[in-house]
Amino acid sequence: MISPATYDSYDDDYADIVTETILSRHSVSPKVLEAPGPSTDQLRTMIKAAASAPDHGLIRPWRFIDFPGRSRKMLADVFERALLERFSDADDEDRRRAREKAARAPTLLGLVAQIAEDEMRVTRDDQIASCGAALQNILLTAHAMGYGARAMSGRAVRTESFRSAIGLADNEEFLCFIAMGTPSRCGRERQRPEPETILSVWEGWSQ
Ligand SMILES: Cc1cc2nc3c(=O)[nH]c(=O)nc-3n(C[C@H](O)[C@H](O)[C@H](O)COP(=O)(O)O)c2cc1C
Protein backbone atom coordinates (compact mmCIF):
# COMPACT_ATOMS: atom_id res chain seq x y z
CA MET A 1 0.00 0.00 0.00
CA ILE A 2 1.32 3.46 -0.83
CA SER A 3 1.32 5.76 2.16
CA PRO A 4 -0.37 9.10 1.52
CA ALA A 5 2.58 10.93 3.09
CA THR A 6 5.43 9.30 1.13
CA TYR A 7 5.88 7.13 -1.92
CA ASP A 8 8.47 4.96 -0.12
CA SER A 9 6.60 1.70 -0.50
CA TYR A 10 5.93 2.21 -4.20
CA ASP A 11 6.76 -0.78 -6.36
CA ASP A 12 6.24 -1.81 -9.99
CA ASP A 13 4.03 -4.80 -9.15
CA TYR A 14 1.58 -2.54 -7.40
CA ALA A 15 1.47 -0.16 -10.36
CA ASP A 16 0.98 -3.08 -12.75
CA ILE A 17 -1.97 -4.46 -10.77
CA VAL A 18 -3.70 -1.08 -10.51
CA THR A 19 -3.10 -0.28 -14.19
CA GLU A 20 -4.26 -3.71 -15.35
CA THR A 21 -7.42 -3.33 -13.24
CA ILE A 22 -8.19 0.00 -14.88
CA LEU A 23 -7.39 -1.18 -18.42
CA SER A 24 -9.47 -4.35 -18.12
CA ARG A 25 -12.61 -2.70 -16.70
CA HIS A 26 -15.64 -2.86 -18.94
CA SER A 27 -19.33 -2.46 -18.35
CA VAL A 28 -21.57 -5.50 -17.96
CA SER A 29 -25.23 -5.34 -18.94
CA PRO A 30 -27.60 -5.46 -15.93
CA LYS A 31 -29.50 -8.17 -17.83
CA VAL A 32 -26.68 -10.63 -17.11
CA LEU A 33 -25.95 -9.58 -13.52
CA GLU A 34 -26.99 -12.20 -10.98
CA ALA A 35 -26.70 -12.76 -7.23
CA PRO A 36 -24.58 -12.47 -5.27
CA GLY A 37 -23.99 -8.76 -5.41
CA PRO A 38 -21.41 -7.05 -3.22
CA SER A 39 -21.71 -7.67 0.54
CA THR A 40 -22.50 -4.84 2.93
CA ASP A 41 -18.79 -4.49 3.76
CA GLN A 42 -17.83 -4.48 0.09
CA LEU A 43 -20.47 -1.86 -0.63
CA ARG A 44 -19.06 0.26 2.16
CA THR A 45 -15.58 -0.05 0.64
CA MET A 46 -16.99 1.04 -2.72
CA ILE A 47 -18.55 4.13 -1.16
CA LYS A 48 -15.23 4.87 0.55
CA ALA A 49 -13.56 4.59 -2.85
CA ALA A 50 -16.17 6.97 -4.30
CA ALA A 51 -15.46 9.46 -1.54
CA SER A 52 -11.76 9.41 -2.55
CA ALA A 53 -12.66 11.19 -5.78
CA PRO A 54 -10.89 14.49 -6.50
CA ASP A 55 -13.18 17.15 -5.10
CA HIS A 56 -12.51 20.86 -5.73
CA GLY A 57 -13.15 22.78 -2.51
CA LEU A 58 -13.89 19.54 -0.64
CA ILE A 59 -17.61 20.19 -0.97
CA ARG A 60 -18.62 16.53 -1.55
CA PRO A 61 -20.93 17.11 -4.51
CA TRP A 62 -22.06 13.48 -4.52
CA ARG A 63 -24.31 11.20 -2.52
CA PHE A 64 -25.46 7.63 -3.08
CA ILE A 65 -28.74 5.78 -2.64
CA ASP A 66 -29.01 2.03 -2.20
CA PHE A 67 -32.09 0.37 -3.73
CA PRO A 68 -32.28 -2.97 -1.91
CA GLY A 69 -34.41 -5.88 -3.12
CA ARG A 70 -37.32 -4.93 -0.85
CA SER A 71 -37.62 -1.51 -2.55
CA ARG A 72 -37.64 -2.75 -6.13
CA LYS A 73 -41.39 -3.21 -6.50
CA MET A 74 -41.87 0.41 -5.46
CA LEU A 75 -39.09 1.42 -7.84
CA ALA A 76 -40.96 -0.41 -10.61
CA ASP A 77 -44.03 1.71 -9.76
CA VAL A 78 -41.86 4.84 -10.01
CA PHE A 79 -40.50 3.80 -13.43
CA GLU A 80 -44.02 3.13 -14.67
CA ARG A 81 -45.23 6.52 -13.47
CA ALA A 82 -42.20 8.20 -15.04
CA LEU A 83 -43.07 6.51 -18.33
CA LEU A 84 -46.67 7.70 -18.12
CA GLU A 85 -45.49 11.23 -17.38
CA ARG A 86 -43.60 11.18 -20.69
CA PHE A 87 -46.05 9.08 -22.72
CA SER A 88 -49.57 9.12 -21.34
CA ASP A 89 -50.66 6.65 -24.04
CA ALA A 90 -47.96 4.02 -23.21
CA ASP A 91 -49.35 0.51 -23.73
CA ASP A 92 -49.10 -2.54 -21.45
CA GLU A 93 -45.91 -3.77 -23.10
CA ASP A 94 -44.20 -0.37 -22.63
CA ARG A 95 -45.26 -0.39 -18.99
CA ARG A 96 -43.99 -3.91 -18.46
CA ARG A 97 -40.61 -3.00 -19.95
CA ALA A 98 -40.36 0.13 -17.79
CA ARG A 99 -41.15 -1.88 -14.64
CA GLU A 100 -38.76 -4.67 -15.53
CA LYS A 101 -35.75 -2.34 -15.30
CA ALA A 102 -36.23 -2.07 -11.53
CA ALA A 103 -35.74 -5.81 -11.07
CA ARG A 104 -32.39 -6.09 -12.83
CA ALA A 105 -29.11 -6.64 -10.94
CA PRO A 106 -28.91 -7.71 -7.30
CA THR A 107 -27.33 -4.40 -6.29
CA LEU A 108 -28.53 -1.06 -7.51
CA LEU A 109 -27.06 2.23 -6.37
CA GLY A 110 -28.11 5.72 -7.35
CA LEU A 111 -25.53 8.48 -7.84
CA VAL A 112 -26.87 11.92 -7.00
CA ALA A 113 -24.99 15.14 -7.75
CA GLN A 114 -25.73 17.67 -5.04
CA ILE A 115 -24.66 20.91 -6.65
CA ALA A 116 -23.49 23.67 -4.34
CA GLU A 117 -24.89 26.57 -6.38
CA ASP A 118 -23.71 29.26 -3.99
CA GLU A 119 -20.13 27.96 -4.04
CA MET A 120 -18.22 30.80 -5.78
CA ARG A 121 -14.89 28.99 -6.17
CA VAL A 122 -16.15 25.72 -7.62
CA THR A 123 -18.00 25.63 -10.93
CA ARG A 124 -20.85 23.25 -11.67
CA ASP A 125 -18.58 21.55 -14.22
CA ASP A 126 -15.98 20.86 -11.53
CA GLN A 127 -18.67 19.35 -9.32
CA ILE A 128 -20.05 17.10 -12.06
CA ALA A 129 -16.50 16.04 -12.95
CA SER A 130 -16.00 15.03 -9.32
CA CYS A 131 -19.19 12.93 -9.54
CA GLY A 132 -17.78 11.22 -12.64
CA ALA A 133 -14.60 10.40 -10.75
CA ALA A 134 -16.65 9.01 -7.83
CA LEU A 135 -18.61 6.86 -10.29
CA GLN A 136 -15.43 5.52 -11.87
CA ASN A 137 -13.99 4.67 -8.43
CA ILE A 138 -17.08 2.55 -7.72
CA LEU A 139 -16.93 0.83 -11.12
CA LEU A 140 -13.23 0.09 -10.67
CA THR A 141 -13.62 -1.21 -7.13
CA ALA A 142 -16.50 -3.45 -8.23
CA HIS A 143 -14.36 -4.76 -11.11
CA ALA A 144 -11.39 -5.35 -8.79
CA MET A 145 -13.68 -7.34 -6.46
CA GLY A 146 -14.86 -9.52 -9.36
CA TYR A 147 -18.29 -7.99 -9.89
CA GLY A 148 -19.77 -6.76 -13.13
CA ALA A 149 -21.18 -3.22 -13.10
CA ARG A 150 -22.71 -0.64 -15.39
CA ALA A 151 -23.83 2.98 -15.11
CA MET A 152 -27.29 3.76 -16.56
CA SER A 153 -29.23 6.97 -16.60
CA GLY A 154 -32.17 6.86 -19.01
CA ARG A 155 -35.00 9.36 -19.44
CA ALA A 156 -36.99 8.34 -16.35
CA VAL A 157 -34.51 9.94 -13.94
CA ARG A 158 -35.21 13.40 -15.40
CA THR A 159 -38.97 13.25 -14.80
CA GLU A 160 -40.75 15.12 -12.03
CA SER A 161 -42.41 11.94 -10.78
CA PHE A 162 -39.04 10.22 -10.41
CA ARG A 163 -37.44 13.26 -8.74
CA SER A 164 -40.20 13.58 -6.18
CA ALA A 165 -40.43 9.83 -5.48
CA ILE A 166 -36.68 9.68 -4.81
CA GLY A 167 -36.79 12.88 -2.76
CA LEU A 168 -34.33 14.98 -4.70
CA ALA A 169 -33.74 18.56 -3.60
CA ASP A 170 -33.88 21.38 -6.17
CA ASN A 171 -30.08 21.51 -6.39
CA GLU A 172 -29.76 17.76 -6.96
CA GLU A 173 -29.49 15.73 -10.17
CA PHE A 174 -29.89 11.97 -10.27
CA LEU A 175 -26.91 11.23 -12.53
CA CYS A 176 -27.28 7.49 -12.92
CA PHE A 177 -27.97 4.09 -11.46
CA ILE A 178 -25.02 1.78 -10.91
CA ALA A 179 -26.08 -1.85 -11.39
CA MET A 180 -23.77 -4.46 -9.86
CA GLY A 181 -23.70 -8.23 -9.52
CA THR A 182 -22.03 -11.44 -10.58
CA PRO A 183 -21.84 -11.66 -14.37
CA SER A 184 -23.56 -14.81 -15.68
CA ARG A 185 -21.42 -14.56 -18.79
CA CYS A 186 -18.21 -12.79 -19.74
CA GLY A 187 -18.50 -9.24 -20.96
CA ARG A 188 -16.80 -8.09 -24.11
CA GLU A 189 -13.50 -6.26 -23.73
CA ARG A 190 -13.89 -2.83 -25.26
CA GLN A 191 -11.82 -1.47 -28.08
CA ARG A 192 -10.30 1.70 -26.62
CA PRO A 193 -8.87 4.62 -28.58
CA GLU A 194 -5.14 4.62 -29.21
CA PRO A 195 -3.49 7.24 -26.97
CA GLU A 196 -2.07 9.09 -30.00
CA THR A 197 -5.60 9.79 -31.23
CA ILE A 198 -6.62 11.62 -28.07
CA LEU A 199 -3.33 13.14 -26.90
CA SER A 200 -1.88 16.27 -28.43
CA VAL A 201 1.01 18.47 -27.43
CA TRP A 202 0.53 22.20 -27.19
CA GLU A 203 3.45 24.06 -28.76
CA GLY A 204 2.27 27.60 -28.17
CA TRP A 205 -0.56 29.98 -29.18
CA SER A 206 -2.80 28.60 -31.88
CA GLN A 207 -2.74 30.63 -35.13
C1 LIG B 1 -23.44 8.75 -16.14
C2 LIG B 1 -23.59 7.67 -17.17
C3 LIG B 1 -24.85 7.26 -17.58
C4 LIG B 1 -25.00 6.26 -18.54
N1 LIG B 1 -26.25 5.88 -18.93
C5 LIG B 1 -26.40 4.94 -19.88
C6 LIG B 1 -27.69 4.54 -20.31
O1 LIG B 1 -28.72 5.02 -19.83
N2 LIG B 1 -27.78 3.60 -21.29
C7 LIG B 1 -26.66 3.05 -21.87
O2 LIG B 1 -26.79 2.21 -22.75
N3 LIG B 1 -25.42 3.39 -21.45
C8 LIG B 1 -25.26 4.32 -20.48
N4 LIG B 1 -24.02 4.70 -20.08
C9 LIG B 1 -22.83 4.07 -20.70
C10 LIG B 1 -22.50 2.71 -20.09
O3 LIG B 1 -22.54 2.75 -18.68
C11 LIG B 1 -21.07 2.27 -20.50
O4 LIG B 1 -20.12 3.12 -19.94
C12 LIG B 1 -20.90 2.25 -22.00
O5 LIG B 1 -21.77 1.30 -22.54
C13 LIG B 1 -19.45 1.94 -22.40
O6 LIG B 1 -19.02 0.75 -21.83
P1 LIG B 1 -17.66 0.65 -21.04
O7 LIG B 1 -17.93 1.20 -19.66
O8 LIG B 1 -17.31 -0.81 -21.05
O9 LIG B 1 -16.65 1.47 -21.77
C14 LIG B 1 -23.84 5.67 -19.10
C15 LIG B 1 -22.56 6.08 -18.68
C16 LIG B 1 -22.43 7.07 -17.74
C17 LIG B 1 -21.04 7.50 -17.31
Coordinates of C-alpha atoms and ligand atoms in Angstrom, one line a residue:
M1 CA 0.0 0.0 0.0
I2 CA 1.3 3.5 -0.8
S3 CA 1.3 5.8 2.2
P4 CA -0.4 9.1 1.5
A5 CA 2.6 10.9 3.1
T6 CA 5.4 9.3 1.1
Y7 CA 5.9 7.1 -1.9
D8 CA 8.5 5.0 -0.1
S9 CA 6.6 1.7 -0.5
Y10 CA 5.9 2.2 -4.2
D11 CA 6.8 -0.8 -6.4
D12 CA 6.2 -1.8 -10.0
D13 CA 4.0 -4.8 -9.2
Y14 CA 1.6 -2.5 -7.4
A15 CA 1.5 -0.2 -10.4
D16 CA 1.0 -3.1 -12.7
I17 CA -2.0 -4.5 -10.8
V18 CA -3.7 -1.1 -10.5
T19 CA -3.1 -0.3 -14.2
E20 CA -4.3 -3.7 -15.3
T21 CA -7.4 -3.3 -13.2
I22 CA -8.2 0.0 -14.9
L23 CA -7.4 -1.2 -18.4
S24 CA -9.5 -4.4 -18.1
R25 CA -12.6 -2.7 -16.7
H26 CA -15.6 -2.9 -18.9
S27 CA -19.3 -2.5 -18.4
V28 CA -21.6 -5.5 -18.0
S29 CA -25.2 -5.3 -18.9
P30 CA -27.6 -5.5 -15.9
K31 CA -29.5 -8.2 -17.8
V32 CA -26.7 -10.6 -17.1
L33 CA -25.9 -9.6 -13.5
E34 CA -27.0 -12.2 -11.0
A35 CA -26.7 -12.8 -7.2
P36 CA -24.6 -12.5 -5.3
G37 CA -24.0 -8.8 -5.4
P38 CA -21.4 -7.0 -3.2
S39 CA -21.7 -7.7 0.5
T40 CA -22.5 -4.8 2.9
D41 CA -18.8 -4.5 3.8
Q42 CA -17.8 -4.5 0.1
L43 CA -20.5 -1.9 -0.6
R44 CA -19.1 0.3 2.2
T45 CA -15.6 0.0 0.6
M46 CA -17.0 1.0 -2.7
I47 CA -18.6 4.1 -1.2
K48 CA -15.2 4.9 0.6
A49 CA -13.6 4.6 -2.9
A50 CA -16.2 7.0 -4.3
A51 CA -15.5 9.5 -1.5
S52 CA -11.8 9.4 -2.5
A53 CA -12.7 11.2 -5.8
P54 CA -10.9 14.5 -6.5
D55 CA -13.2 17.2 -5.1
H56 CA -12.5 20.9 -5.7
G57 CA -13.1 22.8 -2.5
L58 CA -13.9 19.5 -0.6
I59 CA -17.6 20.2 -1.0
R60 CA -18.6 16.5 -1.6
P61 CA -20.9 17.1 -4.5
W62 CA -22.1 13.5 -4.5
R63 CA -24.3 11.2 -2.5
F64 CA -25.5 7.6 -3.1
I65 CA -28.7 5.8 -2.6
D66 CA -29.0 2.0 -2.2
F67 CA -32.1 0.4 -3.7
P68 CA -32.3 -3.0 -1.9
G69 CA -34.4 -5.9 -3.1
R70 CA -37.3 -4.9 -0.9
S71 CA -37.6 -1.5 -2.5
R72 CA -37.6 -2.7 -6.1
K73 CA -41.4 -3.2 -6.5
M74 CA -41.9 0.4 -5.5
L75 CA -39.1 1.4 -7.8
A76 CA -41.0 -0.4 -10.6
D77 CA -44.0 1.7 -9.8
V78 CA -41.9 4.8 -10.0
F79 CA -40.5 3.8 -13.4
E80 CA -44.0 3.1 -14.7
R81 CA -45.2 6.5 -13.5
A82 CA -42.2 8.2 -15.0
L83 CA -43.1 6.5 -18.3
L84 CA -46.7 7.7 -18.1
E85 CA -45.5 11.2 -17.4
R86 CA -43.6 11.2 -20.7
F87 CA -46.1 9.1 -22.7
S88 CA -49.6 9.1 -21.3
D89 CA -50.7 6.7 -24.0
A90 CA -48.0 4.0 -23.2
D91 CA -49.3 0.5 -23.7
D92 CA -49.1 -2.5 -21.5
E93 CA -45.9 -3.8 -23.1
D94 CA -44.2 -0.4 -22.6
R95 CA -45.3 -0.4 -19.0
R96 CA -44.0 -3.9 -18.5
R97 CA -40.6 -3.0 -20.0
A98 CA -40.4 0.1 -17.8
R99 CA -41.2 -1.9 -14.6
E100 CA -38.8 -4.7 -15.5
K101 CA -35.7 -2.3 -15.3
A102 CA -36.2 -2.1 -11.5
A103 CA -35.7 -5.8 -11.1
R104 CA -32.4 -6.1 -12.8
A105 CA -29.1 -6.6 -10.9
P106 CA -28.9 -7.7 -7.3
T107 CA -27.3 -4.4 -6.3
L108 CA -28.5 -1.1 -7.5
L109 CA -27.1 2.2 -6.4
G110 CA -28.1 5.7 -7.4
L111 CA -25.5 8.5 -7.8
V112 CA -26.9 11.9 -7.0
A113 CA -25.0 15.1 -7.7
Q114 CA -25.7 17.7 -5.0
I115 CA -24.7 20.9 -6.6
A116 CA -23.5 23.7 -4.3
E117 CA -24.9 26.6 -6.4
D118 CA -23.7 29.3 -4.0
E119 CA -20.1 28.0 -4.0
M120 CA -18.2 30.8 -5.8
R121 CA -14.9 29.0 -6.2
V122 CA -16.1 25.7 -7.6
T123 CA -18.0 25.6 -10.9
R124 CA -20.8 23.3 -11.7
D125 CA -18.6 21.5 -14.2
D126 CA -16.0 20.9 -11.5
Q127 CA -18.7 19.3 -9.3
I128 CA -20.1 17.1 -12.1
A129 CA -16.5 16.0 -12.9
S130 CA -16.0 15.0 -9.3
C131 CA -19.2 12.9 -9.5
G132 CA -17.8 11.2 -12.6
A133 CA -14.6 10.4 -10.7
A134 CA -16.7 9.0 -7.8
L135 CA -18.6 6.9 -10.3
Q136 CA -15.4 5.5 -11.9
N137 CA -14.0 4.7 -8.4
I138 CA -17.1 2.6 -7.7
L139 CA -16.9 0.8 -11.1
L140 CA -13.2 0.1 -10.7
T141 CA -13.6 -1.2 -7.1
A142 CA -16.5 -3.5 -8.2
H143 CA -14.4 -4.8 -11.1
A144 CA -11.4 -5.3 -8.8
M145 CA -13.7 -7.3 -6.5
G146 CA -14.9 -9.5 -9.4
Y147 CA -18.3 -8.0 -9.9
G148 CA -19.8 -6.8 -13.1
A149 CA -21.2 -3.2 -13.1
R150 CA -22.7 -0.6 -15.4
A151 CA -23.8 3.0 -15.1
M152 CA -27.3 3.8 -16.6
S153 CA -29.2 7.0 -16.6
G154 CA -32.2 6.9 -19.0
R155 CA -35.0 9.4 -19.4
A156 CA -37.0 8.3 -16.3
V157 CA -34.5 9.9 -13.9
R158 CA -35.2 13.4 -15.4
T159 CA -39.0 13.2 -14.8
E160 CA -40.7 15.1 -12.0
S161 CA -42.4 11.9 -10.8
F162 CA -39.0 10.2 -10.4
R163 CA -37.4 13.3 -8.7
S164 CA -40.2 13.6 -6.2
A165 CA -40.4 9.8 -5.5
I166 CA -36.7 9.7 -4.8
G167 CA -36.8 12.9 -2.8
L168 CA -34.3 15.0 -4.7
A169 CA -33.7 18.6 -3.6
D170 CA -33.9 21.4 -6.2
N171 CA -30.1 21.5 -6.4
E172 CA -29.8 17.8 -7.0
E173 CA -29.5 15.7 -10.2
F174 CA -29.9 12.0 -10.3
L175 CA -26.9 11.2 -12.5
C176 CA -27.3 7.5 -12.9
F177 CA -28.0 4.1 -11.5
I178 CA -25.0 1.8 -10.9
A179 CA -26.1 -1.8 -11.4
M180 CA -23.8 -4.5 -9.9
G181 CA -23.7 -8.2 -9.5
T182 CA -22.0 -11.4 -10.6
P183 CA -21.8 -11.7 -14.4
S184 CA -23.6 -14.8 -15.7
R185 CA -21.4 -14.6 -18.8
C186 CA -18.2 -12.8 -19.7
G187 CA -18.5 -9.2 -21.0
R188 CA -16.8 -8.1 -24.1
E189 CA -13.5 -6.3 -23.7
R190 CA -13.9 -2.8 -25.3
Q191 CA -11.8 -1.5 -28.1
R192 CA -10.3 1.7 -26.6
P193 CA -8.9 4.6 -28.6
E194 CA -5.1 4.6 -29.2
P195 CA -3.5 7.2 -27.0
E196 CA -2.1 9.1 -30.0
T197 CA -5.6 9.8 -31.2
I198 CA -6.6 11.6 -28.1
L199 CA -3.3 13.1 -26.9
S200 CA -1.9 16.3 -28.4
V201 CA 1.0 18.5 -27.4
W202 CA 0.5 22.2 -27.2
E203 CA 3.4 24.1 -28.8
G204 CA 2.3 27.6 -28.2
W205 CA -0.6 30.0 -29.2
S206 CA -2.8 28.6 -31.9
Q207 CA -2.7 30.6 -35.1
Ligands
LIG1 C1 -23.4 8.8 -16.1 C2 -23.6 7.7 -17.2 C3 -24.8 7.3 -17.6 C4 -25.0 6.3 -18.5 N1 -26.2 5.9 -18.9 C5 -26.4 4.9 -19.9 C6 -27.7 4.5 -20.3 O1 -28.7 5.0 -19.8 N2 -27.8 3.6 -21.3 C7 -26.7 3.0 -21.9 O2 -26.8 2.2 -22.7 N3 -25.4 3.4 -21.5 C8 -25.3 4.3 -20.5 N4 -24.0 4.7 -20.1 C9 -22.8 4.1 -20.7 C10 -22.5 2.7 -20.1 O3 -22.5 2.7 -18.7 C11 -21.1 2.3 -20.5 O4 -20.1 3.1 -19.9 C12 -20.9 2.3 -22.0 O5 -21.8 1.3 -22.5 C13 -19.4 1.9 -22.4 O6 -19.0 0.7 -21.8 P1 -17.7 0.6 -21.0 O7 -17.9 1.2 -19.7 O8 -17.3 -0.8 -21.0 O9 -16.7 1.5 -21.8 C14 -23.8 5.7 -19.1 C15 -22.6 6.1 -18.7 C16 -22.4 7.1 -17.7 C17 -21.0 7.5 -17.3

